Short mmCIF file of C-alpha atoms in Angstrom, two decimals:
data_model
loop_
_atom_site.label_atom_id
_atom_site.label_comp_id
_atom_site.label_asym_id
_atom_site.label_seq_id
_atom_site.Cartn_x
_atom_site.Cartn_y
_atom_site.Cartn_z
CA UNK H 2 31.91 7.18 25.60
CA UNK H 3 29.06 9.70 25.53
CA UNK H 4 25.78 7.98 24.77
CA UNK H 5 23.39 10.80 24.07
CA UNK H 6 24.20 12.52 20.81
CA UNK H 7 20.74 13.97 20.20
CA UNK H 8 21.03 17.16 18.17
CA UNK H 9 24.52 16.38 16.92
CA UNK H 10 25.39 15.95 13.25
CA UNK H 11 26.76 12.58 12.20
CA UNK H 12 28.81 12.25 9.04
CA UNK H 13 28.77 8.62 7.88
CA UNK H 14 31.60 7.69 5.51
CA UNK H 15 31.37 4.22 3.99
CA UNK H 16 34.21 3.18 1.71
CA UNK H 17 36.06 0.38 0.04
CA UNK H 18 39.78 0.74 -0.38
CA UNK H 19 41.83 -0.23 -3.39
CA UNK H 20 44.70 -1.50 -1.28
CA UNK H 21 47.09 0.76 -3.17
CA UNK H 22 49.46 2.94 -1.18
CA UNK H 23 48.42 1.43 2.17
CA UNK H 24 51.21 3.24 4.00
CA UNK H 25 50.30 6.62 2.54
CA UNK H 26 46.70 6.00 3.44
CA UNK H 27 47.52 5.07 7.04
CA UNK H 28 49.64 8.19 7.52
CA UNK H 29 46.99 10.46 6.02
CA UNK H 30 44.17 8.81 7.97
CA UNK H 31 45.98 9.29 11.26
CA UNK H 32 46.78 12.92 10.41
CA UNK H 33 43.15 13.60 9.45
CA UNK H 34 41.84 11.98 12.65
CA UNK H 35 44.14 14.18 14.72
CA UNK H 36 43.24 17.29 12.74
CA UNK H 37 39.49 16.59 13.00
CA UNK H 38 39.78 16.21 16.77
CA UNK H 39 41.16 19.74 17.01
CA UNK H 40 38.30 21.35 15.09
CA UNK H 41 35.70 23.46 16.90
CA UNK H 42 32.54 21.48 17.40
CA UNK H 43 34.20 18.07 17.06
CA UNK H 44 32.31 15.56 19.24
CA UNK H 45 34.04 12.28 18.54
CA UNK H 46 34.44 9.45 16.08
CA UNK H 47 33.55 5.77 15.68
CA UNK H 48 35.41 3.83 13.04
CA UNK H 49 35.62 0.17 12.02
CA UNK H 50 37.23 -1.38 8.98
CA UNK H 51 37.68 -4.93 7.82
CA UNK H 52 38.94 -6.37 4.56
CA UNK H 53 39.24 -2.93 2.98
CA UNK H 54 35.66 -1.89 3.74
CA UNK H 55 35.25 0.76 6.38
CA UNK H 56 32.60 2.79 8.14
CA UNK H 57 33.59 5.97 9.94
CA UNK H 58 31.09 8.05 11.88
CA UNK H 59 32.25 11.51 12.90
CA UNK H 60 30.10 13.58 15.21
CA UNK H 61 29.80 17.36 15.19
CA UNK H 62 28.10 19.89 17.43
CA UNK H 63 26.14 21.33 14.54
CA UNK H 64 25.88 21.63 10.79
CA UNK H 65 28.29 24.58 10.66
CA UNK H 66 31.01 22.55 12.40
CA UNK H 67 30.55 19.65 9.96
CA UNK H 68 30.71 21.99 6.97
CA UNK H 69 33.78 23.76 8.35
CA UNK H 70 35.55 20.41 8.62
CA UNK H 71 34.56 19.48 5.07
CA UNK H 72 35.97 22.80 3.86
CA UNK H 73 39.15 22.70 5.93
CA UNK H 74 41.96 23.27 3.39
CA UNK H 75 44.19 20.45 4.62
CA UNK H 76 41.26 18.05 4.71
CA UNK H 77 40.13 19.04 1.22
CA UNK H 78 43.66 18.66 -0.11
CA UNK H 79 44.11 15.20 1.39
CA UNK H 80 40.72 14.10 0.16
CA UNK H 81 41.49 15.24 -3.36
CA UNK H 82 44.95 13.70 -3.36
CA UNK H 83 43.77 10.37 -2.04
CA UNK H 84 40.48 9.87 -3.77
CA UNK H 85 41.53 8.09 -6.92
CA UNK H 86 44.38 6.28 -5.22
CA UNK H 87 42.91 4.88 -2.01
CA UNK H 88 39.27 4.27 -2.73
CA UNK H 89 37.28 2.08 -5.08
CA UNK H 90 34.15 3.90 -3.99
CA UNK H 91 32.72 5.77 -1.09
CA UNK H 92 29.40 7.02 0.18
CA UNK H 93 28.96 9.95 2.52
CA UNK H 94 25.78 10.83 4.38
CA UNK H 95 25.31 13.87 6.60
CA UNK H 96 22.48 13.46 9.08
CA UNK H 97 21.05 15.14 12.14
CA UNK H 98 20.60 12.88 15.14
CA UNK H 99 17.06 12.99 16.44
CA UNK H 100 17.26 10.18 19.00
CA UNK H 101 20.17 8.57 20.72
CA UNK H 102 20.44 5.62 23.10
CA UNK H 103 23.21 3.80 24.85
CA UNK H 104 23.50 0.67 26.89
CA UNK H 105 26.36 -0.67 28.96
CA UNK H 106 26.60 -4.07 30.56
CA UNK H 107 25.88 -3.38 34.22
CA UNK B 139 24.66 0.63 -4.35
CA UNK B 140 22.39 3.67 -4.23
CA UNK B 141 24.39 6.78 -3.49
CA UNK B 142 21.81 9.43 -2.77
CA UNK B 143 20.03 8.77 0.48
CA UNK B 144 18.87 12.32 1.09
CA UNK B 145 15.67 12.28 3.14
CA UNK B 146 16.15 8.73 4.38
CA UNK B 147 16.52 7.82 8.05
CA UNK B 148 19.78 6.17 9.07
CA UNK B 149 19.95 4.09 12.22
CA UNK B 150 23.58 3.82 13.36
CA UNK B 151 24.26 0.91 15.70
CA UNK B 152 27.76 0.84 17.23
CA UNK B 153 28.57 -2.08 19.49
CA UNK B 154 31.22 -4.17 21.15
CA UNK B 155 30.54 -7.87 21.55
CA UNK B 156 31.33 -10.00 24.55
CA UNK B 157 32.37 -12.96 22.41
CA UNK B 158 29.91 -15.16 24.31
CA UNK B 159 27.55 -17.34 22.32
CA UNK B 160 29.11 -16.42 18.98
CA UNK B 161 27.07 -19.02 17.14
CA UNK B 162 23.78 -17.86 18.63
CA UNK B 163 24.69 -14.31 17.74
CA UNK B 164 25.54 -15.18 14.13
CA UNK B 165 22.26 -17.04 13.64
CA UNK B 166 20.22 -14.21 15.17
CA UNK B 167 22.09 -11.52 13.22
CA UNK B 168 21.46 -13.27 9.93
CA UNK B 169 17.77 -13.78 10.79
CA UNK B 170 17.41 -10.11 11.76
CA UNK B 171 19.11 -8.91 8.57
CA UNK B 172 16.72 -11.02 6.50
CA UNK B 173 13.70 -9.87 8.50
CA UNK B 174 14.71 -6.20 8.25
CA UNK B 175 15.05 -6.50 4.48
CA UNK B 176 11.42 -7.58 4.25
CA UNK B 177 10.06 -4.60 6.20
CA UNK B 178 8.17 -1.81 4.41
CA UNK B 179 10.41 1.19 3.90
CA UNK B 180 13.66 -0.78 4.20
CA UNK B 181 16.31 0.91 2.04
CA UNK B 182 19.45 -1.09 2.71
CA UNK B 183 22.25 -1.73 5.15
CA UNK B 184 25.98 -1.14 5.55
CA UNK B 185 27.77 -3.18 8.17
CA UNK B 186 31.40 -3.69 9.17
CA UNK B 187 32.83 -5.45 12.20
CA UNK B 188 36.33 -6.19 13.34
CA UNK B 189 37.67 -7.57 16.60
CA UNK B 190 34.23 -7.61 18.18
CA UNK B 191 33.49 -3.94 17.44
CA UNK B 192 30.87 -3.30 14.80
CA UNK B 193 29.06 -0.49 13.07
CA UNK B 194 25.80 -1.20 11.28
CA UNK B 195 23.93 1.47 9.36
CA UNK B 196 20.38 0.62 8.36
CA UNK B 197 18.48 2.94 6.06
CA UNK B 198 14.74 3.56 6.09
CA UNK B 199 12.36 5.48 3.87
CA UNK B 200 11.11 7.53 6.78
CA UNK B 201 10.85 7.80 10.52
CA UNK B 202 7.71 5.65 10.67
CA UNK B 203 9.48 2.77 8.91
CA UNK B 204 12.43 2.97 11.33
CA UNK B 205 10.09 3.00 14.34
CA UNK B 206 8.07 0.09 12.95
CA UNK B 207 11.26 -1.95 12.65
CA UNK B 208 12.28 -1.06 16.21
CA UNK B 209 8.86 -2.19 17.43
CA UNK B 210 8.68 -5.35 15.34
CA UNK B 211 7.88 -8.11 17.87
CA UNK B 212 10.50 -10.58 16.63
CA UNK B 213 13.14 -7.86 16.52
CA UNK B 214 12.26 -6.66 20.03
CA UNK B 215 12.36 -10.21 21.35
CA UNK B 216 15.75 -10.96 19.82
CA UNK B 217 17.15 -7.66 21.07
CA UNK B 218 15.96 -8.36 24.60
CA UNK B 219 17.19 -11.94 24.58
CA UNK B 220 20.60 -11.03 23.25
CA UNK B 221 21.39 -7.79 24.99
CA UNK B 222 23.10 -9.01 28.14
CA UNK B 223 24.66 -11.99 26.41
CA UNK B 224 26.14 -10.64 23.19
CA UNK B 225 27.08 -7.06 23.92
CA UNK B 226 29.43 -5.26 26.27
CA UNK B 227 27.87 -2.01 25.19
CA UNK B 228 26.12 -0.42 22.31
CA UNK B 229 25.14 3.01 21.05
CA UNK B 230 22.25 3.71 18.74
CA UNK B 231 21.64 6.96 16.89
CA UNK B 232 18.65 7.68 14.68
CA UNK B 233 19.27 10.49 12.22
CA UNK B 234 17.70 12.07 9.17
CA UNK B 235 19.98 12.34 6.16
CA UNK B 236 20.17 15.90 4.89
CA UNK B 237 22.94 15.47 2.30
CA UNK B 238 24.30 12.45 0.56
CA UNK B 239 27.23 11.94 -1.82
CA UNK B 240 28.76 9.04 -3.59
CA UNK B 241 31.85 8.49 -5.64
CA UNK B 242 32.93 5.53 -7.74
CA UNK B 243 36.30 5.00 -9.35
CA UNK B 244 35.66 5.77 -13.00
#
């Protein structure tokens, strides 16, 4: 895993799921992960969820790449279709990484 | 939960735990959460962990507040004491939030 992400854009998506349509959600989430990974400027993802609450961090080479992913037609369509069904709420923050550190057990 | 965090600093901490000293970790984590919440410029936290992998986002009013928390003696001491014991690896990214959205089920 790359440690230094200085200069990259991180999109933080924090959400709580309704629990409705869990299968539909899982299929869409997997499809969106695969689609994101094929976008220009994609730099990786970190994602953890537990008890319906999730945090996903996606990393992008620059602002333009993050915006292009937001505007991707298939992404927009899935987002719109799933919003009221899958989520109780979500928060999304787009931020530019100014400092980045990593540590691995030696 | 405040939705608009534009202009805030987010510190993203992504980690995998060793599983060692789970009790010591839990005590320290709770103490650090409480201590962070009392720092000037603290703006909140989002945290999810599952299967030893965790993502914690802490939010700060500005860069100076985030740096002050990093340099807080008790925080630095706990970090140093716990590093080799609790974590397999971690990544830390400090980023300035440029755009922020929220959505709540109506």
